[in-house]
mmCIF file of C-alpha atoms in Angstrom:
data_model
loop_
_atom_site.group_PDB
_atom_site.id
_atom_site.type_symbol
_atom_site.label_atom_id
_atom_site.label_comp_id
_atom_site.label_asym_id
_atom_site.label_seq_id
_atom_site.Cartn_x
_atom_site.Cartn_y
_atom_site.Cartn_z
ATOM 1 C CA MET A 1 91.445 129.819 106.046
ATOM 2 C CA HIS A 2 87.814 130.523 105.333
ATOM 3 C CA ASP A 3 85.443 131.661 102.654
ATOM 4 C CA ASP A 4 85.136 135.337 103.501
ATOM 5 C CA GLY A 5 87.551 137.389 101.488
ATOM 6 C CA PHE A 6 89.376 134.307 100.216
ATOM 7 C CA LYS A 7 89.227 134.281 96.433
ATOM 8 C CA ALA A 8 92.515 133.622 94.723
ATOM 9 C CA LEU A 9 92.175 134.789 91.153
ATOM 10 C CA SER A 10 94.138 133.512 88.210
ATOM 11 C CA ASP A 11 96.388 135.771 86.184
ATOM 12 C CA GLU A 12 93.785 136.008 83.413
ATOM 13 C CA ASP A 13 91.021 137.005 85.866
ATOM 14 C CA GLU A 14 93.098 139.821 87.333
ATOM 15 C CA TYR A 15 94.132 141.028 83.894
ATOM 16 C CA GLU A 16 90.501 141.186 82.778
ATOM 17 C CA ALA A 17 89.573 143.009 85.995
ATOM 18 C CA ASP A 18 92.300 145.572 85.367
ATOM 19 C CA ILE A 19 91.068 146.041 81.786
ATOM 20 C CA GLU A 20 87.596 146.822 83.093
ATOM 21 C CA GLU A 21 89.021 149.357 85.523
ATOM 22 C CA GLY A 22 91.143 150.931 82.810
ATOM 23 C CA ALA A 23 94.337 150.117 84.679
ATOM 24 C CA VAL A 24 95.948 148.108 81.880
ATOM 25 C CA ILE A 25 97.103 149.820 78.720
ATOM 26 C CA ARG A 26 98.497 147.771 75.859
ATOM 27 C CA GLN A 27 101.978 149.072 75.279
ATOM 28 C CA PRO A 28 105.460 147.670 74.768
ATOM 29 C CA CYS A 29 106.818 146.265 78.034
ATOM 30 C CA SER A 30 110.154 147.523 79.354
ATOM 31 C CA CYS A 31 112.377 146.063 82.056
ATOM 32 C CA GLY A 32 111.313 148.777 84.479
ATOM 33 C CA ILE A 33 107.617 148.041 84.020
ATOM 34 C CA CYS A 34 108.223 144.298 84.406
ATOM 35 C CA MET A 35 110.211 144.835 87.598
ATOM 36 C CA LYS A 36 107.539 147.112 89.009
ATOM 37 C CA LYS A 37 104.848 144.555 88.243
ATOM 38 C CA CYS A 38 106.850 141.678 89.767
ATOM 39 C CA CYS A 39 107.530 143.654 92.946
ATOM 40 C CA SER A 40 103.991 144.975 93.376
ATOM 41 C CA VAL A 41 101.697 144.229 96.313
ATOM 42 C CA LYS A 42 99.296 142.453 93.973
ATOM 43 C CA THR A 43 102.013 140.055 92.840
ATOM 44 C CA ALA A 44 103.108 139.440 96.434
ATOM 45 C CA LYS A 45 99.548 138.524 97.425
ATOM 46 C CA ARG A 46 99.220 136.266 94.403
ATOM 47 C CA ARG A 47 102.442 134.381 95.157
ATOM 48 C CA LEU A 48 101.928 134.407 98.949
ATOM 49 C CA PRO A 49 98.173 133.857 99.382
ATOM 50 C CA ILE A 50 98.526 133.981 103.168
ATOM 51 C CA LEU A 51 98.789 137.761 102.782
ATOM 52 C CA GLN A 52 95.206 137.779 101.478
ATOM 53 C CA TRP A 53 93.443 136.006 104.356
ATOM 54 C CA LEU A 54 95.697 136.531 107.391
ATOM 55 C CA PRO A 55 94.792 140.233 107.898
ATOM 56 C CA ARG A 56 91.090 139.214 108.051
ATOM 57 C CA TYR A 57 91.612 136.294 110.435
ATOM 58 C CA ASN A 58 89.351 136.291 113.504
ATOM 59 C CA LEU A 59 88.378 134.219 116.553
ATOM 60 C CA HIS A 60 85.390 132.662 114.800
ATOM 61 C CA TRP A 61 87.665 131.195 112.153
ATOM 62 C CA ALA A 62 90.151 130.113 114.835
ATOM 63 C CA HIS A 63 87.431 128.104 116.601
ATOM 64 C CA GLY A 64 86.703 126.069 113.489
ATOM 65 C CA ASP A 65 90.380 125.707 112.616
ATOM 66 C CA ILE A 66 91.255 124.385 116.070
ATOM 67 C CA ILE A 67 88.600 121.658 115.827
ATOM 68 C CA ALA A 68 89.596 120.805 112.254
ATOM 69 C CA GLY A 69 93.302 120.892 113.085
ATOM 70 C CA LEU A 70 92.980 118.548 116.055
ATOM 71 C CA THR A 71 90.752 116.183 114.087
ATOM 72 C CA VAL A 72 92.964 116.053 111.008
ATOM 73 C CA GLY A 73 96.141 115.935 113.083
ATOM 74 C CA LEU A 74 94.947 112.899 115.022
ATOM 75 C CA THR A 75 93.567 111.279 111.875
ATOM 76 C CA VAL A 76 96.767 111.632 109.859
ATOM 77 C CA ILE A 77 98.806 109.662 112.408
ATOM 78 C CA PRO A 78 97.200 106.264 111.688
ATOM 79 C CA GLN A 79 96.814 107.218 108.034
ATOM 80 C CA GLY A 80 100.509 108.053 107.763
ATOM 81 C CA LEU A 81 101.483 104.714 109.271
ATOM 82 C CA ALA A 82 99.103 102.852 106.961
ATOM 83 C CA TYR A 83 100.163 104.740 103.823
ATOM 84 C CA ALA A 84 103.849 104.146 104.571
ATOM 85 C CA SER A 85 103.020 100.454 104.692
ATOM 86 C CA VAL A 86 101.275 100.720 101.312
ATOM 87 C CA ALA A 87 104.412 102.405 99.923
ATOM 88 C CA ASN A 88 106.580 99.580 101.355
ATOM 89 C CA LEU A 89 108.516 102.109 103.431
ATOM 90 C CA PRO A 90 109.431 102.170 107.131
ATOM 91 C CA LEU A 91 106.394 103.410 109.061
ATOM 92 C CA GLU A 92 108.035 106.623 110.277
ATOM 93 C CA TYR A 93 108.253 107.911 106.690
ATOM 94 C CA GLY A 94 104.471 108.266 106.662
ATOM 95 C CA LEU A 95 104.641 110.514 109.727
ATOM 96 C CA TYR A 96 107.496 112.564 108.275
ATOM 97 C CA SER A 97 105.475 113.144 105.103
ATOM 98 C CA ALA A 98 102.380 114.158 107.059
ATOM 99 C CA PHE A 99 103.527 117.397 108.668
ATOM 100 C CA VAL A 100 105.978 119.244 106.385
ATOM 101 C CA GLY A 101 103.606 119.886 103.469
ATOM 102 C CA CYS A 102 100.951 121.457 105.692
ATOM 103 C CA PHE A 103 103.278 124.220 106.860
ATOM 104 C CA VAL A 104 104.359 125.056 103.315
ATOM 105 C CA TYR A 105 100.843 124.975 101.889
ATOM 106 C CA CYS A 106 99.627 127.342 104.616
ATOM 107 C CA PHE A 107 101.771 130.075 103.049
ATOM 108 C CA LEU A 108 101.524 129.206 99.348
ATOM 109 C CA GLY A 109 98.236 127.349 98.794
ATOM 110 C CA THR A 110 95.029 128.850 97.412
ATOM 111 C CA SER A 111 92.507 126.306 98.753
ATOM 112 C CA LYS A 112 91.322 126.689 102.322
ATOM 113 C CA ASP A 113 90.163 123.066 102.538
ATOM 114 C CA ILE A 114 93.271 121.108 101.529
ATOM 115 C CA THR A 115 95.886 119.501 103.735
ATOM 116 C CA LEU A 116 98.935 118.085 102.013
ATOM 117 C CA GLY A 117 100.279 114.729 103.094
ATOM 118 C CA PRO A 118 100.570 111.074 102.109
ATOM 119 C CA THR A 119 97.636 109.646 100.181
ATOM 120 C CA ALA A 120 96.616 106.149 99.134
ATOM 121 C CA ILE A 121 97.236 106.620 95.405
ATOM 122 C CA MET A 122 100.585 108.363 95.810
ATOM 123 C CA SER A 123 101.733 105.750 98.327
ATOM 124 C CA LEU A 124 100.789 102.948 95.955
ATOM 125 C CA MET A 125 102.726 104.525 93.084
ATOM 126 C CA VAL A 126 105.758 105.281 95.258
ATOM 127 C CA GLY A 127 105.821 101.636 96.308
ATOM 128 C CA GLN A 128 105.849 100.579 92.657
ATOM 129 C CA TYR A 129 108.770 102.790 91.632
ATOM 130 C CA CYS A 130 110.874 102.591 94.806
ATOM 131 C CA TYR A 131 111.244 98.830 95.007
ATOM 132 C CA SER A 132 114.351 97.418 96.688
ATOM 133 C CA GLU A 133 115.243 94.561 99.021
ATOM 134 C CA SER A 134 116.741 97.080 101.478
ATOM 135 C CA ALA A 135 114.375 99.271 103.505
ATOM 136 C CA ASP A 136 117.050 101.991 103.662
ATOM 137 C CA PHE A 137 117.379 101.987 99.875
ATOM 138 C CA ARG A 138 113.595 102.205 99.438
ATOM 139 C CA GLY A 139 113.533 105.206 101.755
ATOM 140 C CA ALA A 140 116.363 106.918 99.864
ATOM 141 C CA TYR A 141 114.630 106.295 96.538
ATOM 142 C CA ALA A 142 111.388 107.800 97.891
ATOM 143 C CA ILE A 143 113.156 110.910 99.201
ATOM 144 C CA VAL A 144 114.934 111.538 95.880
ATOM 145 C CA LEU A 145 111.635 110.965 94.090
ATOM 146 C CA SER A 146 110.024 113.603 96.317
ATOM 147 C CA LEU A 147 112.765 116.116 95.429
ATOM 148 C CA MET A 148 112.503 115.504 91.691
ATOM 149 C CA CYS A 149 108.713 115.498 91.865
ATOM 150 C CA GLY A 150 108.757 118.884 93.597
ATOM 151 C CA CYS A 151 111.227 120.339 91.083
ATOM 152 C CA THR A 152 109.026 119.230 88.188
ATOM 153 C CA GLN A 153 105.874 120.673 89.754
ATOM 154 C CA LEU A 154 107.594 123.936 90.682
ATOM 155 C CA LEU A 155 108.965 124.319 87.156
ATOM 156 C CA MET A 156 105.491 123.765 85.727
ATOM 157 C CA GLY A 157 104.152 126.436 88.061
ATOM 158 C CA MET A 158 106.858 128.929 87.100
ATOM 159 C CA LEU A 159 106.002 128.310 83.433
ATOM 160 C CA ASN A 160 102.290 128.984 84.133
ATOM 161 C CA LEU A 161 101.230 125.491 83.060
ATOM 162 C CA GLY A 162 98.267 125.270 85.406
ATOM 163 C CA PHE A 163 95.909 125.173 82.422
ATOM 164 C CA ILE A 164 96.956 121.587 81.559
ATOM 165 C CA VAL A 165 94.554 120.223 84.159
ATOM 166 C CA ASN A 166 91.732 121.164 81.788
ATOM 167 C CA PHE A 167 92.925 118.477 79.364
ATOM 168 C CA LEU A 168 92.922 115.573 81.817
ATOM 169 C CA SER A 169 90.373 112.937 80.830
ATOM 170 C CA LEU A 170 87.744 112.219 83.499
ATOM 171 C CA PRO A 171 87.261 108.526 82.493
ATOM 172 C CA VAL A 172 91.003 107.948 82.795
ATOM 173 C CA VAL A 173 91.090 109.601 86.202
ATOM 174 C CA SER A 174 88.055 107.645 87.388
ATOM 175 C CA GLY A 175 89.457 104.341 86.127
ATOM 176 C CA PHE A 176 92.843 104.939 87.691
ATOM 177 C CA THR A 177 91.319 105.921 91.042
ATOM 178 C CA SER A 178 89.005 102.898 91.083
ATOM 179 C CA ALA A 179 91.838 100.519 90.225
ATOM 180 C CA ALA A 180 94.024 102.007 92.951
ATOM 181 C CA ALA A 181 91.183 101.645 95.473
ATOM 182 C CA ILE A 182 90.790 97.945 94.593
ATOM 183 C CA ILE A 183 94.524 97.252 94.885
ATOM 184 C CA ILE A 184 94.904 99.127 98.166
ATOM 185 C CA GLY A 185 91.692 97.725 99.642
ATOM 186 C CA PHE A 186 92.609 94.136 98.921
ATOM 187 C CA GLY A 187 96.119 94.772 100.180
ATOM 188 C CA GLN A 188 94.654 95.435 103.625
ATOM 189 C CA VAL A 189 92.737 92.147 103.754
ATOM 190 C CA LYS A 190 95.795 90.178 104.852
ATOM 191 C CA LYS A 191 96.355 92.653 107.680
ATOM 192 C CA VAL A 192 92.786 92.310 108.902
ATOM 193 C CA LEU A 193 93.240 88.529 108.824
ATOM 194 C CA GLY A 194 96.526 88.859 110.704
ATOM 195 C CA VAL A 195 98.541 86.883 108.154
ATOM 196 C CA SER A 196 101.845 87.789 106.535
ATOM 197 C CA VAL A 197 102.483 87.500 102.808
ATOM 198 C CA GLU A 198 105.898 87.804 101.204
ATOM 199 C CA LYS A 199 106.458 90.602 98.701
ATOM 200 C CA HIS A 200 106.629 89.669 95.034
ATOM 201 C CA GLU A 201 109.518 91.060 93.022
ATOM 202 C CA THR A 202 107.639 91.546 89.742
ATOM 203 C CA HIS A 203 105.481 94.679 89.819
ATOM 204 C CA VAL A 204 103.109 93.498 87.092
ATOM 205 C CA ALA A 205 102.277 90.217 88.835
ATOM 206 C CA ALA A 206 102.342 91.598 92.386
ATOM 207 C CA PHE A 207 98.575 92.096 92.700
ATOM 208 C CA VAL A 208 97.697 88.644 91.360
ATOM 209 C CA TYR A 209 100.365 87.051 93.544
ATOM 210 C CA ASP A 210 99.002 88.979 96.552
ATOM 211 C CA ILE A 211 95.499 87.589 95.969
ATOM 212 C CA ILE A 212 96.706 84.002 95.631
ATOM 213 C CA ALA A 213 99.059 84.206 98.621
ATOM 214 C CA THR A 214 96.380 85.789 100.828
ATOM 215 C CA CYS A 215 93.849 83.086 99.953
ATOM 216 C CA LYS A 216 96.418 80.380 100.722
ATOM 217 C CA SER A 217 97.125 82.012 104.095
ATOM 218 C CA ILE A 218 93.495 81.994 105.262
ATOM 219 C CA PRO A 219 94.024 78.843 107.433
ATOM 220 C CA GLN A 220 96.595 80.841 109.466
ATOM 221 C CA THR A 221 94.059 83.603 110.213
ATOM 222 C CA ARG A 222 94.340 85.125 113.689
ATOM 223 C CA TYR A 223 90.810 85.452 115.045
ATOM 224 C CA GLN A 224 91.877 88.197 117.496
ATOM 225 C CA ASP A 225 92.973 90.451 114.624
ATOM 226 C CA VAL A 226 89.788 89.683 112.678
ATOM 227 C CA LEU A 227 87.553 90.548 115.633
ATOM 228 C CA LEU A 228 89.372 93.821 116.314
ATOM 229 C CA GLY A 229 89.494 94.792 112.626
ATOM 230 C CA VAL A 230 85.818 94.070 111.965
ATOM 231 C CA ALA A 231 84.770 95.847 115.171
ATOM 232 C CA CYS A 232 86.733 98.955 114.175
ATOM 233 C CA ILE A 233 85.210 98.942 110.676
ATOM 234 C CA VAL A 234 81.682 98.674 112.092
ATOM 235 C CA VAL A 235 82.250 101.492 114.597
ATOM 236 C CA ILE A 236 83.737 103.776 111.933
ATOM 237 C CA VAL A 237 80.779 103.186 109.606
ATOM 238 C CA LEU A 238 78.294 103.871 112.418
ATOM 239 C CA PHE A 239 80.114 107.050 113.415
ATOM 240 C CA LYS A 240 80.066 108.205 109.801
ATOM 241 C CA HIS A 241 76.263 108.011 109.764
ATOM 242 C CA LEU A 242 75.959 109.630 113.201
ATOM 243 C CA LYS A 243 77.800 112.689 111.908
ATOM 244 C CA ASP A 244 75.143 113.262 109.247
ATOM 245 C CA ILE A 245 72.072 112.955 111.503
ATOM 246 C CA ASN A 246 69.554 115.709 110.820
ATOM 247 C CA TRP A 247 67.993 116.687 114.143
ATOM 248 C CA ASN A 248 64.378 117.831 113.664
ATOM 249 C CA ASP A 249 63.539 120.322 116.392
ATOM 250 C CA ASP A 250 59.822 120.773 115.831
ATOM 251 C CA ASP A 251 59.306 122.085 119.364
ATOM 252 C CA GLY A 252 61.454 125.159 118.897
ATOM 253 C CA GLU A 253 64.967 125.831 120.118
ATOM 254 C CA PRO A 254 66.638 122.726 121.655
ATOM 255 C CA HIS A 255 67.820 122.742 125.253
ATOM 256 C CA ILE A 256 71.395 123.876 125.802
ATOM 257 C CA MET A 257 72.352 120.413 127.068
ATOM 258 C CA HIS A 258 70.996 118.895 123.858
ATOM 259 C CA VAL A 259 73.104 121.309 121.810
ATOM 260 C CA ILE A 260 76.234 120.425 123.791
ATOM 261 C CA ALA A 261 75.555 116.682 123.499
ATOM 262 C CA ARG A 262 75.039 116.975 119.732
ATOM 263 C CA LYS A 263 78.229 118.985 119.356
ATOM 264 C CA ILE A 264 80.213 116.367 121.271
ATOM 265 C CA LEU A 265 78.642 113.622 119.147
ATOM 266 C CA TRP A 266 79.475 115.518 115.944
ATOM 267 C CA VAL A 267 83.101 116.117 116.943
ATOM 268 C CA THR A 268 83.525 112.487 118.016
ATOM 269 C CA ALA A 269 81.970 111.209 114.785
ATOM 270 C CA THR A 270 84.070 113.576 112.662
ATOM 271 C CA ALA A 271 87.246 112.458 114.419
ATOM 272 C CA ARG A 272 86.179 108.795 114.309
ATOM 273 C CA ASN A 273 89.478 107.561 112.870
ATOM 274 C CA ALA A 274 91.466 109.262 115.582
ATOM 275 C CA VAL A 275 89.082 108.077 118.306
ATOM 276 C CA ILE A 276 89.356 104.473 117.154
ATOM 277 C CA VAL A 277 93.153 104.634 117.024
ATOM 278 C CA LEU A 278 93.407 106.200 120.479
ATOM 279 C CA VAL A 279 91.011 103.721 122.087
ATOM 280 C CA CYS A 280 92.642 100.703 120.446
ATOM 281 C CA GLY A 281 96.125 102.017 121.210
ATOM 282 C CA VAL A 282 95.317 102.466 124.900
ATOM 283 C CA PHE A 283 93.693 99.026 124.941
ATOM 284 C CA ALA A 284 96.733 97.349 123.368
ATOM 285 C CA TYR A 285 99.118 99.212 125.681
ATOM 286 C CA THR A 286 97.103 98.153 128.734
ATOM 287 C CA LEU A 287 97.263 94.520 127.648
ATOM 288 C CA SER A 288 101.004 94.793 126.993
ATOM 289 C CA THR A 289 101.619 95.895 130.584
ATOM 290 C CA PHE A 290 100.335 92.454 131.612
ATOM 291 C CA ASP A 291 102.505 90.750 128.942
ATOM 292 C CA VAL A 292 99.402 89.921 126.903
ATOM 293 C CA LEU A 293 99.716 90.631 123.161
ATOM 294 C CA PRO A 294 96.770 89.030 121.351
ATOM 295 C CA PHE A 295 96.936 91.430 118.379
ATOM 296 C CA THR A 296 99.472 92.011 115.638
ATOM 297 C CA LEU A 297 101.137 95.374 116.334
ATOM 298 C CA THR A 298 102.738 97.787 113.885
ATOM 299 C CA GLY A 299 106.147 97.253 115.438
ATOM 300 C CA LYS A 300 108.836 99.729 116.396
ATOM 301 C CA VAL A 301 108.567 103.217 114.935
ATOM 302 C CA THR A 302 111.636 105.458 115.129
ATOM 303 C CA PRO A 303 110.812 108.253 117.621
ATOM 304 C CA GLY A 304 111.520 111.961 117.184
ATOM 305 C CA LEU A 305 111.561 114.362 114.266
ATOM 306 C CA PRO A 306 113.606 113.650 111.131
ATOM 307 C CA ALA A 307 116.982 115.295 110.732
ATOM 308 C CA LEU A 308 117.311 118.148 108.254
ATOM 309 C CA GLU A 309 119.620 116.749 105.571
ATOM 310 C CA LEU A 310 120.153 116.653 101.830
ATOM 311 C CA PRO A 311 118.673 113.729 99.867
ATOM 312 C CA GLN A 312 121.264 111.037 99.122
ATOM 313 C CA PHE A 313 122.044 110.513 95.447
ATOM 314 C CA SER A 314 124.427 107.610 96.061
ATOM 315 C CA LEU A 315 123.893 104.693 98.420
ATOM 316 C CA SER A 316 126.134 102.092 99.956
ATOM 317 C CA ASN A 317 125.200 99.108 102.086
ATOM 318 C CA GLY A 318 127.925 96.537 102.612
ATOM 319 C CA ASN A 319 129.036 95.294 99.199
ATOM 320 C CA VAL A 320 126.105 96.944 97.419
ATOM 321 C CA THR A 321 126.616 100.446 95.998
ATOM 322 C CA VAL A 322 124.029 102.415 94.023
ATOM 323 C CA SER A 323 125.097 105.470 92.016
ATOM 324 C CA ALA A 324 122.945 108.449 91.101
ATOM 325 C CA ALA A 325 122.537 107.151 87.540
ATOM 326 C CA GLU A 326 121.314 103.804 88.863
ATOM 327 C CA MET A 327 118.875 105.541 91.179
ATOM 328 C CA PHE A 328 117.338 107.524 88.329
ATOM 329 C CA THR A 329 117.197 104.366 86.222
ATOM 330 C CA GLN A 330 115.357 102.600 89.047
ATOM 331 C CA LEU A 331 112.859 105.453 89.370
ATOM 332 C CA GLY A 332 112.434 105.509 85.582
ATOM 333 C CA SER A 333 109.081 106.796 84.360
ATOM 334 C CA GLY A 334 108.105 107.550 87.949
ATOM 335 C CA LEU A 335 110.001 110.822 87.613
ATOM 336 C CA ALA A 336 107.279 111.949 85.192
ATOM 337 C CA VAL A 337 104.282 109.926 86.367
ATOM 338 C CA ILE A 338 104.405 110.759 90.089
ATOM 339 C CA PRO A 339 104.395 114.588 89.623
ATOM 340 C CA LEU A 340 101.449 114.360 87.222
ATOM 341 C CA ILE A 341 99.463 112.125 89.570
ATOM 342 C CA GLY A 342 100.150 114.510 92.424
ATOM 343 C CA ILE A 343 98.966 117.459 90.349
ATOM 344 C CA LEU A 344 95.886 115.598 89.178
ATOM 345 C CA GLU A 345 94.848 114.517 92.660
ATOM 346 C CA ASN A 346 95.487 117.919 94.212
ATOM 347 C CA MET A 347 93.667 119.846 91.472
ATOM 348 C CA ALA A 348 90.666 117.522 91.563
ATOM 349 C CA ILE A 349 90.269 117.992 95.318
ATOM 350 C CA ALA A 350 90.928 121.739 95.280
ATOM 351 C CA SER A 351 88.449 122.301 92.423
ATOM 352 C CA ALA A 352 85.764 120.197 94.108
ATOM 353 C CA PHE A 353 85.986 122.115 97.382
ATOM 354 C CA ALA A 354 86.219 125.457 95.586
ATOM 355 C CA ARG A 355 82.952 124.756 93.762
ATOM 356 C CA LYS A 356 81.268 123.532 96.937
ATOM 357 C CA ASN A 357 82.332 126.493 99.086
ATOM 358 C CA GLN A 358 82.144 129.097 96.302
ATOM 359 C CA TYR A 359 85.656 130.447 96.021
ATOM 360 C CA ARG A 360 88.363 130.343 93.360
ATOM 361 C CA ILE A 361 91.731 128.667 93.225
ATOM 362 C CA ASP A 362 94.761 129.552 91.133
ATOM 363 C CA PRO A 363 95.931 126.357 89.340
ATOM 364 C CA THR A 364 99.364 127.808 88.617
ATOM 365 C CA GLN A 365 99.895 128.807 92.248
ATOM 366 C CA GLU A 366 98.754 125.323 93.296
ATOM 367 C CA LEU A 367 101.582 123.889 91.218
ATOM 368 C CA VAL A 368 104.054 126.186 92.963
ATOM 369 C CA ALA A 369 102.732 125.272 96.413
ATOM 370 C CA LEU A 370 102.793 121.545 95.677
ATOM 371 C CA GLY A 371 106.280 121.738 94.195
ATOM 372 C CA VAL A 372 107.780 123.687 97.098
ATOM 373 C CA ALA A 373 106.101 121.356 99.605
ATOM 374 C CA ASN A 374 107.667 118.283 98.008
ATOM 375 C CA ILE A 375 111.086 119.935 97.714
ATOM 376 C CA VAL A 376 111.107 121.022 101.358
ATOM 377 C CA GLY A 377 109.697 117.636 102.398
ATOM 378 C CA SER A 378 112.592 115.806 100.754
ATOM 379 C CA PHE A 379 114.958 117.494 103.228
ATOM 380 C CA PHE A 380 112.913 115.995 106.092
ATOM 381 C CA SER A 381 112.828 112.398 104.784
ATOM 382 C CA ALA A 382 109.329 112.725 103.288
ATOM 383 C CA TYR A 383 108.100 110.943 100.197
ATOM 384 C CA PRO A 384 105.869 112.677 97.574
ATOM 385 C CA VAL A 385 102.666 114.208 98.963
ATOM 386 C CA THR A 386 99.532 115.779 97.548
ATOM 387 C CA GLY A 387 96.056 116.888 98.651
ATOM 388 C CA SER A 388 93.867 114.395 100.504
ATOM 389 C CA PHE A 389 90.109 113.917 100.094
ATOM 390 C CA SER A 390 89.619 111.952 103.315
ATOM 391 C CA ARG A 391 91.330 114.536 105.533
#
C-alpha cells in the first residue's frame, strides 16, 4: 500500500465533507436510511480499506512491496523466535504470531506502513501474565489472552472508541516504553554471555533476581557465544549506518554500476537482521555437520504450520487440571491491560508514519483491524500482536 490515493478518513471527516457538498441533510433517521447507509459503497470502503487502494495498485508499488516484504519476512523470523523467548513461550509461538496478523491487516488496516506481529513490549507483558511451570499451559494462557484481547479491541472499534487514544499521556507512554526496553535489553545479556539463569516465580522480584543471577553466572561465560554475539551487534550497527550514507555525486549522474552497487548495499543494510541470521545459521549448520557445536543454539522448533483449532478454556496435564475460571483468574488484569497496550503501541506507530508520509488513518478502523487480527490469530496458536516500529 502506498501514499497515492491512500487516505482513510474518519467518520467525522467524511461527515464534514458531505456537509460541504450538501449531501447530508439533518433529518430524523429511519431504519431504511440506516440500512442504506450501512450497505453503501462508502461504508464498504471504510470498513474494508483494501477496496480503496487495490484498484490503483501498479507495478511500481509492487517493486517496493516485494523488497519490503522479503526484508520484513526474513527479519521477523529471528525476531519471532526472540520475542517468544521474552514471553517465556515455546519458540514456535513467535513464528505463529508473526504471519496471521499481516494477512488480516492487509484487508482491514488503514496504515500502509504497519505490519502486525509479536513485539518486545507485548511479549514482555504476555510473559508476566501467562506464567506457569508447564510450557503447554503458558501457551494455552497466551492463546486465550489473544482471543480475549481481540474481542476487547473489536468491541471498542464497533463502539467507535478510537478517540480514546487522544487521552493517553505521553510521559506515561515514554516511561513504560523505556522501562520495557531496559528489562528486555538486560534479559538478553545472559544469552550473549551463554549462561542459563533459572526463572523466578515472583513477577515483582523477577527483574532484580535476573540481574543478581546473571552477575553470579559471569564466571560460567562461554567465550564463543560472547564473540559471536558481539560480532553480530557490531555488524548490525555498521550496516545501520551504511544504509543512511548520503552519496554526493558532484560529477553528475553516477555510473550504472555505481547505482547497482549502492542499491545492493542499501538492500543488504536494510535487511541486516535477516542477513546476519542467515549467515550465522549457515555457519552453525556447517559446523554441526562436522559434529562441532561451539555455540548455544535455540534448540528444537516444531516444524510446519499450526493447526486451525479453537482456544482451550480448560487444561489438563497429569494430575493438574485448570478450569476456565482459573485461567481467567491467572490472566487477571492482563485481560484489560494487554488490549490497551496493543492499541497504544499500534496507534503510536500508525500516527507517526501517517504524519511522516502525509496520509490519514482511521483510529476506529485500526481498533477493528487489530481486534480481528488477534481473534483470528488465536485460532492459529498466536499470542497477542500489535504494530511494530522495527519492522
